[in-house]
PDB file of C-alpha atoms in Angstrom:
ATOM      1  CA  UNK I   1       0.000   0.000   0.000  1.00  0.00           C
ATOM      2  CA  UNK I   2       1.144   3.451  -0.930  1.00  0.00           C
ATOM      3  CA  UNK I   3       2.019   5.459   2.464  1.00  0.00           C
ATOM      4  CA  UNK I   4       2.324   9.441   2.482  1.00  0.00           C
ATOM      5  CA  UNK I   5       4.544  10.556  -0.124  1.00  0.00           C
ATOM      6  CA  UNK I   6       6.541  13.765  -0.325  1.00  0.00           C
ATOM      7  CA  UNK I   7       8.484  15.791  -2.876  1.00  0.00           C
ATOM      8  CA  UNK I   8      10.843  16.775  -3.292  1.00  0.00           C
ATOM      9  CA  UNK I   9      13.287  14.789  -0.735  1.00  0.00           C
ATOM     10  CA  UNK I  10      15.914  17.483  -0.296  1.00  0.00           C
ATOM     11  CA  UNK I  11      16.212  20.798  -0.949  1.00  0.00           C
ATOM     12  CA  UNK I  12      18.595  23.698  -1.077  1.00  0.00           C
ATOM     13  CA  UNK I  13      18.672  26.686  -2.143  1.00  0.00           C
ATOM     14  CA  UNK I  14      19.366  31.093  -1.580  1.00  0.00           C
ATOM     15  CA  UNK I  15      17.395  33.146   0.835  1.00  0.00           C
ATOM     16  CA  UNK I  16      14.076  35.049  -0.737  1.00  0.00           C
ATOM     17  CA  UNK I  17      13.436  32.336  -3.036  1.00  0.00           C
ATOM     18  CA  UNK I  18      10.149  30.719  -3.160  1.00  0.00           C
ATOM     19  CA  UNK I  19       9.791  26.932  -1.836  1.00  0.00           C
ATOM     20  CA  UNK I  20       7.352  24.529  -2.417  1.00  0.00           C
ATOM     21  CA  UNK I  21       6.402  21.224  -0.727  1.00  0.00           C
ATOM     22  CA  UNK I  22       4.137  18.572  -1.883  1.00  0.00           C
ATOM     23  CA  UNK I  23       2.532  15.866  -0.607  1.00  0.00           C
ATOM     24  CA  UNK I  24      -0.419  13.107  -1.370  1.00  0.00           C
ATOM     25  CA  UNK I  25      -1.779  11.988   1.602  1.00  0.00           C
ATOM     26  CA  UNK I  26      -2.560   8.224   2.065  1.00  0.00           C
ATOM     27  CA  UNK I  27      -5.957   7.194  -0.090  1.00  0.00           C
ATOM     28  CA  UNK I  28      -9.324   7.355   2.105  1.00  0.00           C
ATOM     29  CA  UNK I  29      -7.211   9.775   4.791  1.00  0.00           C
ATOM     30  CA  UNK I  30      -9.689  12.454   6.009  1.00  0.00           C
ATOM     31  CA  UNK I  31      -7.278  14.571   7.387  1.00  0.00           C
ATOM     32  CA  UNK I  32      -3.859  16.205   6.352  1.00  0.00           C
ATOM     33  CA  UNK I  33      -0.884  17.648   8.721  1.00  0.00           C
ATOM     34  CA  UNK I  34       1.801  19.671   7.759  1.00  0.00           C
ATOM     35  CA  UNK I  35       4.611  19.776  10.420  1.00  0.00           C
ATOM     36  CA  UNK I  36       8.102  20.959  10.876  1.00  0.00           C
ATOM     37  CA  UNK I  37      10.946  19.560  13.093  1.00  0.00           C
ATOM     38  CA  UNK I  38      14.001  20.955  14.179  1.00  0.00           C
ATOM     39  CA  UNK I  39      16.723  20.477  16.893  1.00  0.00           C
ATOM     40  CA  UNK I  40      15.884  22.849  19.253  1.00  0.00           C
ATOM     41  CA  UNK I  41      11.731  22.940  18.990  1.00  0.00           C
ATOM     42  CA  UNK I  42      10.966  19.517  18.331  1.00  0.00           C
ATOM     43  CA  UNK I  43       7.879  18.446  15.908  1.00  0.00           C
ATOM     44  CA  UNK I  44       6.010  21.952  15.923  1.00  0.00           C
ATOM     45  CA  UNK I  45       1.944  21.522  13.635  1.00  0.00           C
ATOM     46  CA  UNK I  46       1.828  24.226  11.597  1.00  0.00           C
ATOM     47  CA  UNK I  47      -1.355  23.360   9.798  1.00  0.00           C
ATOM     48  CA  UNK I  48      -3.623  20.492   9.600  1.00  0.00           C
ATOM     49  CA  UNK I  49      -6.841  20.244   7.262  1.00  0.00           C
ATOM     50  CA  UNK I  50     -10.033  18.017   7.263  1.00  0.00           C
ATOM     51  CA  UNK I  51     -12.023  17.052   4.468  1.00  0.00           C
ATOM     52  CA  UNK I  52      -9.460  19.632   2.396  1.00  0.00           C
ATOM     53  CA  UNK I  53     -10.293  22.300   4.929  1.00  0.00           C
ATOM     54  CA  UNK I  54      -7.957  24.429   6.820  1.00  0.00           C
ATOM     55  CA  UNK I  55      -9.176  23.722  10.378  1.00  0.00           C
ATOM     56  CA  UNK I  56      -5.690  24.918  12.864  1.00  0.00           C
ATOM     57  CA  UNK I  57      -3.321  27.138  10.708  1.00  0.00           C
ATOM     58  CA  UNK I  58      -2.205  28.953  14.958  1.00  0.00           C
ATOM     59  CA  UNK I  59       1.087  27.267  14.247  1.00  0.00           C
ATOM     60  CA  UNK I  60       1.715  29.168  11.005  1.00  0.00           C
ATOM     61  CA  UNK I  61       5.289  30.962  11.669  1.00  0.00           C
ATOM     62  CA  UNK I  62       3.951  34.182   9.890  1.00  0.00           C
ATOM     63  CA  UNK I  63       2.582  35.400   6.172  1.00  0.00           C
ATOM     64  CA  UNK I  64       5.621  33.574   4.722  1.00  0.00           C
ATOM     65  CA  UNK I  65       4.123  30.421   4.950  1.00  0.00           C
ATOM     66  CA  UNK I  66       0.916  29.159   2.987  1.00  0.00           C
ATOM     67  CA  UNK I  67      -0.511  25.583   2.426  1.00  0.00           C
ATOM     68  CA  UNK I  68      -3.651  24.626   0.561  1.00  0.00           C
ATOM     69  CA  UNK I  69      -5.158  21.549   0.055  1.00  0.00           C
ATOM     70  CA  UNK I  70      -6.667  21.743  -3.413  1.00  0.00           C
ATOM     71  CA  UNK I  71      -8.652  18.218  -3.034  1.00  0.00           C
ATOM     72  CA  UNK I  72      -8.531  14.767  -1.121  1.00  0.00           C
ATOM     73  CA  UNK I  73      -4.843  13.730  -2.893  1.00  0.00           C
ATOM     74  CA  UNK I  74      -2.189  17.038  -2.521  1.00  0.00           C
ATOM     75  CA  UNK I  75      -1.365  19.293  -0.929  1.00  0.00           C
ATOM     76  CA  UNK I  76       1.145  21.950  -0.702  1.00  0.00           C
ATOM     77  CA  UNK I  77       2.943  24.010   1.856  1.00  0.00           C
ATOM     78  CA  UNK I  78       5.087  27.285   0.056  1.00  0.00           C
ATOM     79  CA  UNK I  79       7.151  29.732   1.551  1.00  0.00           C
ATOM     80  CA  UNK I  80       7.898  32.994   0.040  1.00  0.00           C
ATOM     81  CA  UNK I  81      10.357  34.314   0.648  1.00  0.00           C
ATOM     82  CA  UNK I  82      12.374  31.683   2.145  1.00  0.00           C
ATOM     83  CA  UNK I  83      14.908  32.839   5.119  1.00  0.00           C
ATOM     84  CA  UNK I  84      17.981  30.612   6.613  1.00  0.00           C
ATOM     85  CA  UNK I  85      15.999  30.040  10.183  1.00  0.00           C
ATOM     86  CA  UNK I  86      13.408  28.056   7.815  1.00  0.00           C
ATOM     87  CA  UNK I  87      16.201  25.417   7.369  1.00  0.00           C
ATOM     88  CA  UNK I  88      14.383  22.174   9.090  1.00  0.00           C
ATOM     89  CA  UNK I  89      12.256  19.020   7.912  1.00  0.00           C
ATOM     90  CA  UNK I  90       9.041  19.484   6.752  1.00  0.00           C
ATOM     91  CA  UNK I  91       6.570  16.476   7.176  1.00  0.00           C
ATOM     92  CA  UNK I  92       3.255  15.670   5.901  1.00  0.00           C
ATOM     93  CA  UNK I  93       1.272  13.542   7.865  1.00  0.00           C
ATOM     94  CA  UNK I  94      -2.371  11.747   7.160  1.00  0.00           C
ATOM     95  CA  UNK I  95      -4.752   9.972   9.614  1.00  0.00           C
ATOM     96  CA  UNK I  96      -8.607   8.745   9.259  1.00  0.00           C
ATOM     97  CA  UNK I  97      -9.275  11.864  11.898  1.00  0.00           C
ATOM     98  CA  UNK I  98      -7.030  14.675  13.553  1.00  0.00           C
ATOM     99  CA  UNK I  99      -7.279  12.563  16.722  1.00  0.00           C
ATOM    100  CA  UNK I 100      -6.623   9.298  15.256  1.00  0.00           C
ATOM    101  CA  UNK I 101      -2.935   7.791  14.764  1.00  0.00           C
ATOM    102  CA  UNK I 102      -0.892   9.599  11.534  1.00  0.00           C
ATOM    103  CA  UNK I 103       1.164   8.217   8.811  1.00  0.00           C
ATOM    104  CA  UNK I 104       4.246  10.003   7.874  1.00  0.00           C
ATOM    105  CA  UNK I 105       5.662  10.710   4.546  1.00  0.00           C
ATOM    106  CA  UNK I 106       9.627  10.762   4.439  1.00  0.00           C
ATOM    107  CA  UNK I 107      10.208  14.000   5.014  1.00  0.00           C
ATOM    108  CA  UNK I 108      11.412  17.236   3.289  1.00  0.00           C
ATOM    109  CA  UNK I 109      14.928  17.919   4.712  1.00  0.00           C
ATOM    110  CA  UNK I 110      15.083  22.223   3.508  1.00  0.00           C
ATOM    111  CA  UNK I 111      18.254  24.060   3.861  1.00  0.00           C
ATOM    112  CA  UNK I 112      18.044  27.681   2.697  1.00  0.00           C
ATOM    113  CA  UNK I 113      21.521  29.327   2.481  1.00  0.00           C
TER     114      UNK I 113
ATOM    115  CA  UNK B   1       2.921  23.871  32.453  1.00  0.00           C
ATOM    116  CA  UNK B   2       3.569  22.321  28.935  1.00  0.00           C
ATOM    117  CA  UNK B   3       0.663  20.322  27.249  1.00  0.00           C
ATOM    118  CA  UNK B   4       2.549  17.449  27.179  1.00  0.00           C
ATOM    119  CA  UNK B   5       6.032  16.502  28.663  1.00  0.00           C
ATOM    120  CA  UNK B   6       8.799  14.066  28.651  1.00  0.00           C
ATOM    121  CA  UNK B   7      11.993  13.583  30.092  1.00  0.00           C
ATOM    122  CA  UNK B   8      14.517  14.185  26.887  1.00  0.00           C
ATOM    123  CA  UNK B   9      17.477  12.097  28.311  1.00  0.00           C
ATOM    124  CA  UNK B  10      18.798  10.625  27.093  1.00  0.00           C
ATOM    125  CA  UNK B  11      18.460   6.863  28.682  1.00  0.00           C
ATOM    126  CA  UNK B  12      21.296   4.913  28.241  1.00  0.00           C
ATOM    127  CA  UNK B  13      20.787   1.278  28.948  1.00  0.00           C
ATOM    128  CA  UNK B  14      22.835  -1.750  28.280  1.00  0.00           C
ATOM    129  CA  UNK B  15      20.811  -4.361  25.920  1.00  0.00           C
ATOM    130  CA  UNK B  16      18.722  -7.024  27.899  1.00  0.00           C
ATOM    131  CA  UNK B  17      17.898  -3.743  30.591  1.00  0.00           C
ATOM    132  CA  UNK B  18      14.254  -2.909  31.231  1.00  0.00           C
ATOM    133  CA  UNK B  19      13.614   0.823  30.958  1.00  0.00           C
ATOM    134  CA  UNK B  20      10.342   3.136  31.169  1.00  0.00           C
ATOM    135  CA  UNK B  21       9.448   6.751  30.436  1.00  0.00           C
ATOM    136  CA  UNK B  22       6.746   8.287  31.695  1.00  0.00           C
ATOM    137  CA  UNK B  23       4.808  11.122  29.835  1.00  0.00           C
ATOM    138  CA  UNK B  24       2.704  14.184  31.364  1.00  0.00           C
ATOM    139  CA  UNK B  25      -0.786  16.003  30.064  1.00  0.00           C
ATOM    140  CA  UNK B  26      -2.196  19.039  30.896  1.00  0.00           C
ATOM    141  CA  UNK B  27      -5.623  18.528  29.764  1.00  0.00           C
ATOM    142  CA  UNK B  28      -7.967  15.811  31.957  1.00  0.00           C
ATOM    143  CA  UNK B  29     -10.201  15.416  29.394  1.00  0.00           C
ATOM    144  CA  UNK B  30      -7.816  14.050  26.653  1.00  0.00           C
ATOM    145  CA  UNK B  31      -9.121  10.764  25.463  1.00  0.00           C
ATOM    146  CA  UNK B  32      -6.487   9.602  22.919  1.00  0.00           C
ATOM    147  CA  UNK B  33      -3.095   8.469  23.641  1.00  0.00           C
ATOM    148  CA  UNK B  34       0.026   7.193  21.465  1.00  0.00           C
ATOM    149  CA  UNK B  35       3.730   6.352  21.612  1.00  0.00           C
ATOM    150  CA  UNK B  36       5.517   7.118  18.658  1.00  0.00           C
ATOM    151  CA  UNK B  37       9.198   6.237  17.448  1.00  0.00           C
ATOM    152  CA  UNK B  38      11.045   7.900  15.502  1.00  0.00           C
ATOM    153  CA  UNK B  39      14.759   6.705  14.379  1.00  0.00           C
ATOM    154  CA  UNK B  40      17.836   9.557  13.655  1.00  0.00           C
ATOM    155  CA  UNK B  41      16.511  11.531  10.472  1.00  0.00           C
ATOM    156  CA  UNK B  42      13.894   9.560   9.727  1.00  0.00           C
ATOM    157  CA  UNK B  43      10.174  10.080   9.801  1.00  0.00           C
ATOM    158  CA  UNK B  44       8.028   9.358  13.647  1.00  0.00           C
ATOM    159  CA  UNK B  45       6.167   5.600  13.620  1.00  0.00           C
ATOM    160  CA  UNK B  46       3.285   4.630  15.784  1.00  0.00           C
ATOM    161  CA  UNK B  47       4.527   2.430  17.830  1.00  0.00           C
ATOM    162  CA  UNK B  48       1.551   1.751  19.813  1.00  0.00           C
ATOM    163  CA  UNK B  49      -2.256   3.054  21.068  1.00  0.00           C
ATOM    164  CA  UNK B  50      -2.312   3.196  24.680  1.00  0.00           C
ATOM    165  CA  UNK B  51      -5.717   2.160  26.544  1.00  0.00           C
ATOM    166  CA  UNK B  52      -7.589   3.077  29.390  1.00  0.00           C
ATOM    167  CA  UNK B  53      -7.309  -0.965  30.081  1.00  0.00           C
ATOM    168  CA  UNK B  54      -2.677  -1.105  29.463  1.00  0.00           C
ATOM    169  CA  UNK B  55      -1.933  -2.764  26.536  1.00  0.00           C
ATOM    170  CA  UNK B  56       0.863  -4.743  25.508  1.00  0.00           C
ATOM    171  CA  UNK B  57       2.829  -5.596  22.317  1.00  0.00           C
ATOM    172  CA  UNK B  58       5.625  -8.099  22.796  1.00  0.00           C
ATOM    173  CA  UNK B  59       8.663  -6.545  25.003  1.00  0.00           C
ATOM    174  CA  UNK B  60       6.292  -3.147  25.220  1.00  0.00           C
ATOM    175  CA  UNK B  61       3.663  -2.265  27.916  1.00  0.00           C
ATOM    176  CA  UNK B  62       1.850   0.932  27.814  1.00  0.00           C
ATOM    177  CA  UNK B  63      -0.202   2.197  30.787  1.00  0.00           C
ATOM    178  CA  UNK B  64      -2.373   5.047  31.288  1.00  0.00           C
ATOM    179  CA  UNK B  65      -2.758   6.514  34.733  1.00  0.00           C
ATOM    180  CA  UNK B  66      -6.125   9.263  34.335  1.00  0.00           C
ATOM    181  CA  UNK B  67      -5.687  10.409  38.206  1.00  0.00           C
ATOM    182  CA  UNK B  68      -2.207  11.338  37.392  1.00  0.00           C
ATOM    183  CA  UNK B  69      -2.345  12.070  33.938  1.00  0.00           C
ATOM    184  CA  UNK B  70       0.635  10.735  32.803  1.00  0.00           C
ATOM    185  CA  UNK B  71       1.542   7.598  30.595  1.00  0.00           C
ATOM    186  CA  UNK B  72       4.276   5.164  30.657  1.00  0.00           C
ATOM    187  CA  UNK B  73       5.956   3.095  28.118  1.00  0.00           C
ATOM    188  CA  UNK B  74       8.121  -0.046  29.492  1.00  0.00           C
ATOM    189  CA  UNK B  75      10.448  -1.710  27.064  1.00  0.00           C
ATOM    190  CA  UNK B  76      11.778  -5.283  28.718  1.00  0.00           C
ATOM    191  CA  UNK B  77      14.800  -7.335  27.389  1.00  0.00           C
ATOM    192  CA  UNK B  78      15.727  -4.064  25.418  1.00  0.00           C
ATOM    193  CA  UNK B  79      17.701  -4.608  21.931  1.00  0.00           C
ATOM    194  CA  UNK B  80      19.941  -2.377  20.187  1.00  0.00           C
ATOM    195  CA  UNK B  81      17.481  -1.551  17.631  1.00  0.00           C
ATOM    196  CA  UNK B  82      15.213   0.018  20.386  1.00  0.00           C
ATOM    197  CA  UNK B  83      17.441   2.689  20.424  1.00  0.00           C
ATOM    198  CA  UNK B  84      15.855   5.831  19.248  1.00  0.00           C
ATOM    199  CA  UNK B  85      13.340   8.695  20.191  1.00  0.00           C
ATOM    200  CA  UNK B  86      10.224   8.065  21.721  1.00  0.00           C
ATOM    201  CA  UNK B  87       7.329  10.542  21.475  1.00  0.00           C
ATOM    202  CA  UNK B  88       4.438  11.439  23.414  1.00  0.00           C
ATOM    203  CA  UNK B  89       1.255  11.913  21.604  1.00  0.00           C
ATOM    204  CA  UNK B  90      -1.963  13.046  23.327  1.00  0.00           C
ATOM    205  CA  UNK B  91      -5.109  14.571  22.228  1.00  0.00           C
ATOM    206  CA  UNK B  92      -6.281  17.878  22.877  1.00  0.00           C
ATOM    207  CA  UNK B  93      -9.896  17.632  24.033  1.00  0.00           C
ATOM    208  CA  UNK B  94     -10.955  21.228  22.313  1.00  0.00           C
ATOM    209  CA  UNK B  95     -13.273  21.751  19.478  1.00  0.00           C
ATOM    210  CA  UNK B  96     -10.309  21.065  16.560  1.00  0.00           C
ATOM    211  CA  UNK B  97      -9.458  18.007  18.529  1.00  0.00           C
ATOM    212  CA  UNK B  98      -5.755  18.137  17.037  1.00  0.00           C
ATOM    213  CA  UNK B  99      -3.181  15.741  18.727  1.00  0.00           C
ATOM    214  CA  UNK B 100       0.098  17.150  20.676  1.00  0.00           C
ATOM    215  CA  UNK B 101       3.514  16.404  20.424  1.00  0.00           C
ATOM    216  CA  UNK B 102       6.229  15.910  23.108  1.00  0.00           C
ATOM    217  CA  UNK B 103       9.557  16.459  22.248  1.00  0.00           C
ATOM    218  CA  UNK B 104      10.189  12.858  22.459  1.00  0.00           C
ATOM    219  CA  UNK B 105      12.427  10.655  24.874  1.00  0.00           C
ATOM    220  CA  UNK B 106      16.101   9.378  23.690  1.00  0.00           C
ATOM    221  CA  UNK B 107      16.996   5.809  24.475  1.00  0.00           C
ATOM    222  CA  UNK B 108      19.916   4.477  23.449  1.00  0.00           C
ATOM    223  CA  UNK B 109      20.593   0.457  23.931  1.00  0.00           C
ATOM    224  CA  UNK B 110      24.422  -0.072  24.627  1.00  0.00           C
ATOM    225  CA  UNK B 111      25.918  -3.613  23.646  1.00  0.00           C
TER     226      UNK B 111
END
């Protein structure tokens, strides 16, 4: 069975630049998390959406950062523009219901130089 | 007082040890509970529900003290692959009904 899959894997690139994530949550998956782990702040939600509707975007860093959830099977997460303190892993998660367990997708690891 | 909290270690054990971590709430009314694992740069895996009733899985027991509101997670006859992060996960009984993270527990199983 096909889990949560992200794109792209890695990536790197200059300040101010715009970033995008992607992801396509598992089939039949209700709900949709975006979260982003680093060192020092552990796994922080910054958005989660049920039934492709933003329901808790509170841990949305600031304007920078925007996610939509077109229909049941993507998803994105951009920032624009992209700053160095940004630098982290970025995952998408899916579950039947926001209280029920989540599947992870791999991860995007993001360096921005 | 944080929503939910763990001890970050980290533990280190030698293999065949039994070790537990314990895990705080906040909110009395949560009603869902999980342990998660998550290996060095890779992504967090349910490792288990935990139950009003304990539960166990092979050489993991999870309890759930309400009075207290904490949970526990026992590994026995640890292996060297245990080692890794364990994270807290517990509902938050508002109207969004979103699940919160700890920032997770750090074993590591020395031969």
């Amino acid at each position: 069975d096909a889990g949560v899959i992200q794109s792209p894997r890695h990536e790197v690139t200059e300040m101010g630049q715009e970033v995008t994530l992607r992801c396509k949550p598992i089939s039949g998956h209700n709900s949709l998390f975006w979260y982003r782990q680093t060192m020092m702040r552990g796994l922080e939600l910054l958005i989660y959406f049920n039934n492709n509707v933003p329901i808790d975007d509170s841990g949305m860093p600031e304007d920078r950062f925007s996610a939509k959830m077109p229909n049941a099977s993507f998803s994105t997460l951009k920032i624009q523009p992209s700053e160095p303190r940004d630098s982290a892993v970025y995952f998408c998660a899916s579950s039947w219901a926001p209280n029920q367990p989540q599947h992870f997708g791999d991860g995007t690891r993001l360096s921005i130089l | 007082r944080k929503e939910v909290e763990q001890d970050p270690g980290p533990f280190n054990v030698p293999e065949g040890a039994t070790v537990a971590f314990n895990c705080t709430y906040s909110n009395s009314a949560s009603q869902s509970f999980f342990w998660y694992r998550q290996d060095c740069r890779k992504e967090p895996k349910l490792l288990m529900s935990v139950y009003s009733s304990g539960n166990e899985d092979g050489r993991f027991t999870a309890q759930l003290n309400r009075a207290s509101q904490y949970i526990s997670l026992l590994i026995r006859d640890s292996k060297l692959s245990d080692s890794a992060t364990y994270l807290c996960v517990v509902n938050f009984a508002g109207n969004n009904r979103k699940l919160i993270w700890g920032l997770g527990t750090s074993l590591a199983v020395n031969p």
